[in-house]
Short mmCIF file of C-alpha atoms in Angstrom, two decimals:
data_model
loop_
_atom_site.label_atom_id
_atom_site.label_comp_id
_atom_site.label_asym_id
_atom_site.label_seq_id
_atom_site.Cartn_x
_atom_site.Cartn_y
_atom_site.Cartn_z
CA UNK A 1 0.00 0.00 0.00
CA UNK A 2 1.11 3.53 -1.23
CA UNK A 3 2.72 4.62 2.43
CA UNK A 4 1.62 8.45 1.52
CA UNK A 5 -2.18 7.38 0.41
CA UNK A 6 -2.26 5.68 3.96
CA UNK A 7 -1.55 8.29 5.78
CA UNK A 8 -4.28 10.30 4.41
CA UNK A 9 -6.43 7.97 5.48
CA UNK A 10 -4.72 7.84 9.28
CA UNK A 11 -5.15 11.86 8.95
CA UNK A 12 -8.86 11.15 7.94
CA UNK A 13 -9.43 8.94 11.12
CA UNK A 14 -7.53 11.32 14.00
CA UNK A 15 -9.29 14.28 13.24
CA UNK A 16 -12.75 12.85 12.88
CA UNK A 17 -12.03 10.70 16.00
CA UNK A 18 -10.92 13.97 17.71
CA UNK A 19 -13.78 15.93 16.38
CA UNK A 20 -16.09 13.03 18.62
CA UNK A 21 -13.86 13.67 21.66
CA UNK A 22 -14.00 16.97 21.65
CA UNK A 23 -18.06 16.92 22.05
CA UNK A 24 -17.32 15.27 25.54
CA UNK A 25 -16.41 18.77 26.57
CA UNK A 26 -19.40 20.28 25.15
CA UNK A 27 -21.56 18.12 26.91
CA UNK A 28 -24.21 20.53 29.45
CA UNK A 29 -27.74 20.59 30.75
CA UNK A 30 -28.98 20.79 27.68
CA UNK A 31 -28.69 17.41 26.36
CA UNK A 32 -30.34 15.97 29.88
CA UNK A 33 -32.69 18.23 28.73
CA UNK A 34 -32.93 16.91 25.23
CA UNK A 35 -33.07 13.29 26.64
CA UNK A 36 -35.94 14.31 29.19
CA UNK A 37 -38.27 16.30 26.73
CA UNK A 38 -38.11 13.25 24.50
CA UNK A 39 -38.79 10.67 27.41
CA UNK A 40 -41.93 13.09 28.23
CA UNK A 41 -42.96 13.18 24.78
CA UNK A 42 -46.63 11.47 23.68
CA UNK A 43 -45.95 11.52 19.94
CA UNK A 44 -43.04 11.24 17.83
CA UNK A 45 -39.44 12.85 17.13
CA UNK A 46 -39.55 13.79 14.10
CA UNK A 47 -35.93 14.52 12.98
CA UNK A 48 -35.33 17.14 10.26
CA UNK A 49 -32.10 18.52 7.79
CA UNK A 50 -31.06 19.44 4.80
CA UNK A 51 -28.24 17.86 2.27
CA UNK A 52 -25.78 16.15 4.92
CA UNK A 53 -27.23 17.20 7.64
CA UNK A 54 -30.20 15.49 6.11
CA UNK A 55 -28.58 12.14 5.44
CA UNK A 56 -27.33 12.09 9.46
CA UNK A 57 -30.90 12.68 10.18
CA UNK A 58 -32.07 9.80 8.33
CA UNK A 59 -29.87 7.29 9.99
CA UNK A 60 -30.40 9.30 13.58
CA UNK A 61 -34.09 8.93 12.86
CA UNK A 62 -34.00 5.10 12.62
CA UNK A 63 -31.14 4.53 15.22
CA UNK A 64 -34.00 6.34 17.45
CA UNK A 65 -36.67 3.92 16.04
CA UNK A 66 -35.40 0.44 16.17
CA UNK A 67 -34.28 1.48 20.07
CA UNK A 68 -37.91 2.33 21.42
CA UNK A 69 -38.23 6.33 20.27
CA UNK A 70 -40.99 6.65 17.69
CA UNK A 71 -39.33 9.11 14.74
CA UNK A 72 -38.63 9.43 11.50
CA UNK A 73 -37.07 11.57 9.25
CA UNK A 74 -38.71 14.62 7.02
CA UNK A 75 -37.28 16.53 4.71
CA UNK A 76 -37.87 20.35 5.39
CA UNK A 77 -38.12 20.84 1.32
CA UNK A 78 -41.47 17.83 1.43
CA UNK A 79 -43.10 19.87 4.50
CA UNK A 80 -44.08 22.62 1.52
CA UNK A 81 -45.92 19.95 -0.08
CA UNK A 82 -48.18 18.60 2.30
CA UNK A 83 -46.11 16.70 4.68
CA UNK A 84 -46.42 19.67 7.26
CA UNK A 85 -49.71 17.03 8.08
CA UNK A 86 -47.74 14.34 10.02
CA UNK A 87 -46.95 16.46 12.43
CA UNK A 88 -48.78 16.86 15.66
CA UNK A 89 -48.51 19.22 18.95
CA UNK A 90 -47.53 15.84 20.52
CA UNK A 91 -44.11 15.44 18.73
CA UNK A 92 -40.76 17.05 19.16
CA UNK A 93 -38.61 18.21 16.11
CA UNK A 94 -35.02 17.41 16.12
CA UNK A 95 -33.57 19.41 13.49
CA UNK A 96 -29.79 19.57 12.45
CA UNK A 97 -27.94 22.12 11.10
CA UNK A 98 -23.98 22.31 10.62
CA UNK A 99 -24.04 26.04 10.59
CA UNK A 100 -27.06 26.68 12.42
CA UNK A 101 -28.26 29.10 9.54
CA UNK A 102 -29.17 26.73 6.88
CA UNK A 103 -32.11 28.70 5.00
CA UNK A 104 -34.26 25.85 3.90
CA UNK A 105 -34.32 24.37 7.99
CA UNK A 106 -34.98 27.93 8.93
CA UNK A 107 -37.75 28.64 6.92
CA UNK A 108 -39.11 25.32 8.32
CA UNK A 109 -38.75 26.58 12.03
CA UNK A 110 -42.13 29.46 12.08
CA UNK A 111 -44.49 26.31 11.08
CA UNK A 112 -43.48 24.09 13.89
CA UNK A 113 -43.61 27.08 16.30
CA UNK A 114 -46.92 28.08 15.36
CA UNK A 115 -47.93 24.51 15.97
CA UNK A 116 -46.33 24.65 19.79
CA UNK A 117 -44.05 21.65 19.07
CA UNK A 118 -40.50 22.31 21.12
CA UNK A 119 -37.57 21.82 18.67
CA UNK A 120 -34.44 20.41 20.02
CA UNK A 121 -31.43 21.77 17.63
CA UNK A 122 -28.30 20.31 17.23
CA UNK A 123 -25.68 22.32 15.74
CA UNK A 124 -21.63 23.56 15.53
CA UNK A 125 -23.30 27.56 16.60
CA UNK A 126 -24.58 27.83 20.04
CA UNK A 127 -25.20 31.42 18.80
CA UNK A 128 -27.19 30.76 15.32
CA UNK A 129 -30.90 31.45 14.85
CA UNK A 130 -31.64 27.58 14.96
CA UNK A 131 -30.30 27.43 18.60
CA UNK A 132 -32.05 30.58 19.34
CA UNK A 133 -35.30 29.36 18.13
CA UNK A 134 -35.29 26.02 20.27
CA UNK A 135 -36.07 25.09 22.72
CA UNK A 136 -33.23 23.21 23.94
CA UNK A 137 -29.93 23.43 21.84
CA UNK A 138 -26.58 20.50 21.33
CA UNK A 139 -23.78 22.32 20.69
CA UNK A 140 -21.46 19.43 18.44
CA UNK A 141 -19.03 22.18 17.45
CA UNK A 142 -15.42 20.53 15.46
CA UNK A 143 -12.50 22.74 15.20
CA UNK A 144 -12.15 21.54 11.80
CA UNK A 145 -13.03 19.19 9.21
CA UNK A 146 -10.91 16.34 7.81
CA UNK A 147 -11.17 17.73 4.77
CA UNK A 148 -7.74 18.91 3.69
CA UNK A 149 -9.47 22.27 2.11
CA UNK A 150 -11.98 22.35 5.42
CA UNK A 151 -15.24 22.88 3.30
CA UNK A 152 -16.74 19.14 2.62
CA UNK A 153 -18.64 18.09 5.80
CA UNK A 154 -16.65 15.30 7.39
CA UNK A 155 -15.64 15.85 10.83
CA UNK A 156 -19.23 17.86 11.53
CA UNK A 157 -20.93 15.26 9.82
CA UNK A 158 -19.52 12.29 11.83
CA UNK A 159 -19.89 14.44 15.04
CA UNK A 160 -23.60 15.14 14.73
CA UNK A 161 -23.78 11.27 13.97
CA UNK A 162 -22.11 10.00 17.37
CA UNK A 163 -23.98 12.91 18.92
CA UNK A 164 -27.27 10.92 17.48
CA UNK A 165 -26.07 7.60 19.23
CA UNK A 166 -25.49 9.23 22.51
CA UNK A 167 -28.74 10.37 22.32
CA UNK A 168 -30.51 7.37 21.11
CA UNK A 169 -28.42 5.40 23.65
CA UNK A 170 -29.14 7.79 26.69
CA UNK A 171 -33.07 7.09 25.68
CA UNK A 172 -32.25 3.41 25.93
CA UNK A 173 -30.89 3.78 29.24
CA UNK A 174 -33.46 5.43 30.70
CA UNK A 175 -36.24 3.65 29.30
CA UNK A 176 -34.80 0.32 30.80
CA UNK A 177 -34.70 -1.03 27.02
CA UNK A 178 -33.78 -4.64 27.31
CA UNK A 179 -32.59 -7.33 24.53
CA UNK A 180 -36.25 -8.76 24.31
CA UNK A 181 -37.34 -5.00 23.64
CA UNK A 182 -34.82 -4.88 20.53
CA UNK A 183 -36.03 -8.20 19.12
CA UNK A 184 -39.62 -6.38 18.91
CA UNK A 185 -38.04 -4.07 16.47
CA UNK A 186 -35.53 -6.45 14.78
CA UNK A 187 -37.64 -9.87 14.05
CA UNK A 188 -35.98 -10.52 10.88
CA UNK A 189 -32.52 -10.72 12.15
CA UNK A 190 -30.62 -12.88 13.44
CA UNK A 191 -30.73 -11.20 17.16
CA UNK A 192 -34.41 -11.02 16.68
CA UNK A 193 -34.27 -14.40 15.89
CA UNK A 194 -32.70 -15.59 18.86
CA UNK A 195 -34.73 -13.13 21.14
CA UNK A 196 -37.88 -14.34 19.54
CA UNK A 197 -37.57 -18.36 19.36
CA UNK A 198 -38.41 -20.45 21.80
CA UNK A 199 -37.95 -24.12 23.36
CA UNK A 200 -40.88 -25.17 21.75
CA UNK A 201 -39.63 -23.95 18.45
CA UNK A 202 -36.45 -25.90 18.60
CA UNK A 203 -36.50 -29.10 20.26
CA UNK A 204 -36.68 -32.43 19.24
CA UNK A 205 -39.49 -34.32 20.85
CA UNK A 206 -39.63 -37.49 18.24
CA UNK A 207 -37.63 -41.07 19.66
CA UNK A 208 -36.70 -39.69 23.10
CA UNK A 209 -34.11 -41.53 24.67
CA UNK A 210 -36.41 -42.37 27.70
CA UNK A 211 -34.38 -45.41 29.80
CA UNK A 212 -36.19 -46.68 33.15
CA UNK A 213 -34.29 -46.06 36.48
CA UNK A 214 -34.10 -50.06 37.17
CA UNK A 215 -31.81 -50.89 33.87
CA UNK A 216 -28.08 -51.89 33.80
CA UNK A 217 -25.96 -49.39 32.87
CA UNK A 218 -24.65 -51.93 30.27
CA UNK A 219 -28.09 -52.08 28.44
CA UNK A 220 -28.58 -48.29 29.31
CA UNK A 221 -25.12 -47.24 26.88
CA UNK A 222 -27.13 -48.86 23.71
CA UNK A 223 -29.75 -46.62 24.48
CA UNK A 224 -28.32 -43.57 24.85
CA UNK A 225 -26.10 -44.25 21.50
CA UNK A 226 -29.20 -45.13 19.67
CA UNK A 227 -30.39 -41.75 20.80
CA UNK A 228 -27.85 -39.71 19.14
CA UNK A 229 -27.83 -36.64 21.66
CA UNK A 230 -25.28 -38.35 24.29
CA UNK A 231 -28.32 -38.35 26.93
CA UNK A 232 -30.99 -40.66 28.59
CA UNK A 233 -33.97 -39.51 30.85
CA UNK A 234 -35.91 -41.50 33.11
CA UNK A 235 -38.89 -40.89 33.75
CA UNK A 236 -42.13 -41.76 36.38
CA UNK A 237 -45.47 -41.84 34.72
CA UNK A 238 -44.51 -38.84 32.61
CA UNK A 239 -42.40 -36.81 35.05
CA UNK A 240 -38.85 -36.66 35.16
CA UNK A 241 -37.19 -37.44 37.95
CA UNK A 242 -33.20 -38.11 36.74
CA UNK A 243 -30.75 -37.58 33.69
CA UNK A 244 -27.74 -39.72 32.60
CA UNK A 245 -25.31 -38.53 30.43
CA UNK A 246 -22.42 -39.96 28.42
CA UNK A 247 -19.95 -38.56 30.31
CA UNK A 248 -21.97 -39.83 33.66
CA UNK A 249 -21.60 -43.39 31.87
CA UNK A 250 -17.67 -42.87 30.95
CA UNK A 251 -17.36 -41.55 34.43
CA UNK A 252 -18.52 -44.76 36.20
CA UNK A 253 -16.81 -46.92 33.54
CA UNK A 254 -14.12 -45.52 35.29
CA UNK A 255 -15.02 -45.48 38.38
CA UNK A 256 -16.13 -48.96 38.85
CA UNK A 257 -14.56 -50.93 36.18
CA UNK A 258 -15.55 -54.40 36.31
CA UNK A 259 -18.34 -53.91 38.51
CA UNK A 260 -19.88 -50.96 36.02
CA UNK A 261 -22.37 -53.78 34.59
CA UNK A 262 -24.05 -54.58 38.32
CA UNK A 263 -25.22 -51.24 38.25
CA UNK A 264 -28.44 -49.65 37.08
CA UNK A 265 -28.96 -45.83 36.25
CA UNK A 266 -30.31 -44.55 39.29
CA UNK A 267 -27.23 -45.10 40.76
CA UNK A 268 -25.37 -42.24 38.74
CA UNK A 269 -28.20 -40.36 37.37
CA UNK A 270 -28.49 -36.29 38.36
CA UNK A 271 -32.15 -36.52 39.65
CA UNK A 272 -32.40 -32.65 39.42
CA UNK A 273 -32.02 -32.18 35.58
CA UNK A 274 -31.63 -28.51 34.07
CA UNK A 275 -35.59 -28.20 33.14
CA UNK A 276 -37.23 -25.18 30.83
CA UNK A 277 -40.70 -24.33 30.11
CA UNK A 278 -41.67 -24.53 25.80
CA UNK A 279 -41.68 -20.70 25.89
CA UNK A 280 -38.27 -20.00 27.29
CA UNK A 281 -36.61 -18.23 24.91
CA UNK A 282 -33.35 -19.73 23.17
CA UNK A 283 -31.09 -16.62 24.59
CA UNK A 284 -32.25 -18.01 28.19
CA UNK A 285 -31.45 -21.13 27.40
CA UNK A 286 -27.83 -20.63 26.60
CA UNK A 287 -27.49 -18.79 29.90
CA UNK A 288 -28.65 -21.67 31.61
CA UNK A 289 -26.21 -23.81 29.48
CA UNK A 290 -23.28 -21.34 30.29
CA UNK A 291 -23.65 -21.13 33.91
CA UNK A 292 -24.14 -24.57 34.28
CA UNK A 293 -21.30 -26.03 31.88
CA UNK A 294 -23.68 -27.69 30.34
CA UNK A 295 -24.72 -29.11 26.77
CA UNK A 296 -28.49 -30.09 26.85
CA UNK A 297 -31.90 -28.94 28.65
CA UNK A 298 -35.32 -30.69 29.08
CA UNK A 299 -38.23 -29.24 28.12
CA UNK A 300 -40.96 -30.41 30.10
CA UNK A 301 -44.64 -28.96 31.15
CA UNK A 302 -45.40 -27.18 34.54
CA UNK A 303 -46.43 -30.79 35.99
CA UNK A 304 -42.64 -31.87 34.79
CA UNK A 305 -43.99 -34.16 31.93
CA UNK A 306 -41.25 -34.40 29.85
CA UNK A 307 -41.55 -32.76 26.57
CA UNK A 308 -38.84 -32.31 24.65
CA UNK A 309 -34.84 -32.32 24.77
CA UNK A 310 -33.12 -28.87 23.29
CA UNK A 311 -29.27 -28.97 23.25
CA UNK A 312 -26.47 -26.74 21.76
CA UNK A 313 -26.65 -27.12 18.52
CA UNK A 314 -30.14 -26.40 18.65
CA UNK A 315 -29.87 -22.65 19.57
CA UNK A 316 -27.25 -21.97 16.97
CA UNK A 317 -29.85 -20.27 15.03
#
């Protein structure tokens, strides 16, 4: 790689990286405030810019959505053409604005005044007409762009950006926004997916290897082979009351050598089996597996009937 070329790009990286470490200084009231008039807010953040500022928006706007904020993004140039109608006294406007001045946002503002909806701005001027004009005001100010001629948006860009996670993650915070929250919002992925499925939807329930607590552990290894997930339950009319495992079997082998054949499976069986409910959710599961050093679960009703047998390769989803 050209050596010179790459150091553009290291250039590139340190000032936009400084540009987002800078905004930890500029950090006040105003973004608790931000944070709190959203949390208060019975409608939707509607987030608002023009040209780059615009395209941060966007992303902002569905950052805020898939993490349990209503928004979405409108153009300020559409709102002349009818889209003014989405909004309602209920939301909050989040509008962005490098400069602050941008003419287009500004002539934007009067209509969402006159409508009583409190804008939060976000901007490099704590001193511009869009600060002035909202009700609360992020200052994400950057010395400079990483632009060698400092005129194409880069390091504002990127700073307005991170400034739109912080706020998005803030809101996540204080909503108490858990993993099972996300998967509402995210069903098609693969997160969703794991967040969403469930025992039920995984197991395998067909040719059980159910052995009785009476047989010889001799008999009892054909059984557990034949069952192909290195496991054997025993059950009492329906209930489970013990688990045997291959490694319980090589364990004894070892243990007892000649004698392993006199004995039966309740003599090495683990009577209190890791148990789940068909609607605990895979992500559960694998906690359960963790903490336990485990490789398997039964799934089994609330009157312990055995109904099923999920194990680790199951919740690789």
């Amino acid at each position: 790689m050209n050596s010179k070329i790459k150091q553009y790009a290291i250039q590139c990286l340190r000032d936009e990286a400084q540009a987002i470490l800078s905004l930890i200084d500029q950090l006040d009231e105003n973004f608790d405030r931000a944070v709190e008039l959203i949390i208060a807010c019975k409608g939707k953040v509607i987030v608002t810019g023009v040209g780059k500022s615009g395209h941060i928006g966007t992303k902002i706007a569905a950052t805020l959505a898939s993490t349990g904020t209503p928004a979405f993004f409108v153009n300020p140039l559409d709102v002349y053409h009818g889209d003014l109608g989405v909004m309602t006294p209920d939301d909050v406007v989040l509008a962005l604005s490098n400069s602050g001045q941008t003419d287009e946002l500004l002539r934007f503002i009067p209509m969402v005044l006159h409508m009583n909806i409190p804008i939060i701005g976000m901007s490099g001027n704590p001193q511009s007409l869009l600060a002035k004009y909202s009700r609360v005001h992020i200052t994400v100010h950057v010395s400079r762009e990483a632009c060698p001629l400092n005129l194409a948006p880069t390091s504002s860009t990127t700073a307005a950006l991170a400034m739109g996670d912080a706020l998005a993650v803030a809101l996540m915070q204080e909503r108490g926004f858990r993993p099972g929250d996300f998967a509402q919002f995210h069903p098609g992925g693969e997160l969703g997916k794991r967040l969403l499925t469930t025992a039920a939807d995984v197991m395998r329930s067909d040719d059980l290897p159910v052995i009785p607590k009476e047989m010889h552990l001799g008999e009892a290894i054909i059984h557990v082979s034949k069952g192909k997930l290195g496991l054997g339950v025993s059950l009492e009319e329906g209930r489970v009351i013990g688990l045997i495992t291959d490694g319980d079997i090589r364990r004894a082998m070892e243990r007892w050598q000649a004698e392993f054949f006199n004995h039966t499976v309740s003599d090495i069986m683990t009577r209190s089996p890791k148990c789940v409910l068909p609607t605990t959710k895979i992500t559960e599961i694998q906690t359960i597996m963790h903490a336990n050093k485990i490789h398997t679960v039964l799934v089994v009703d609330a009157q312990q009937h055995l109904l099923g047998v999920v194990d680790h390769y199951s919740c690789m989803i």
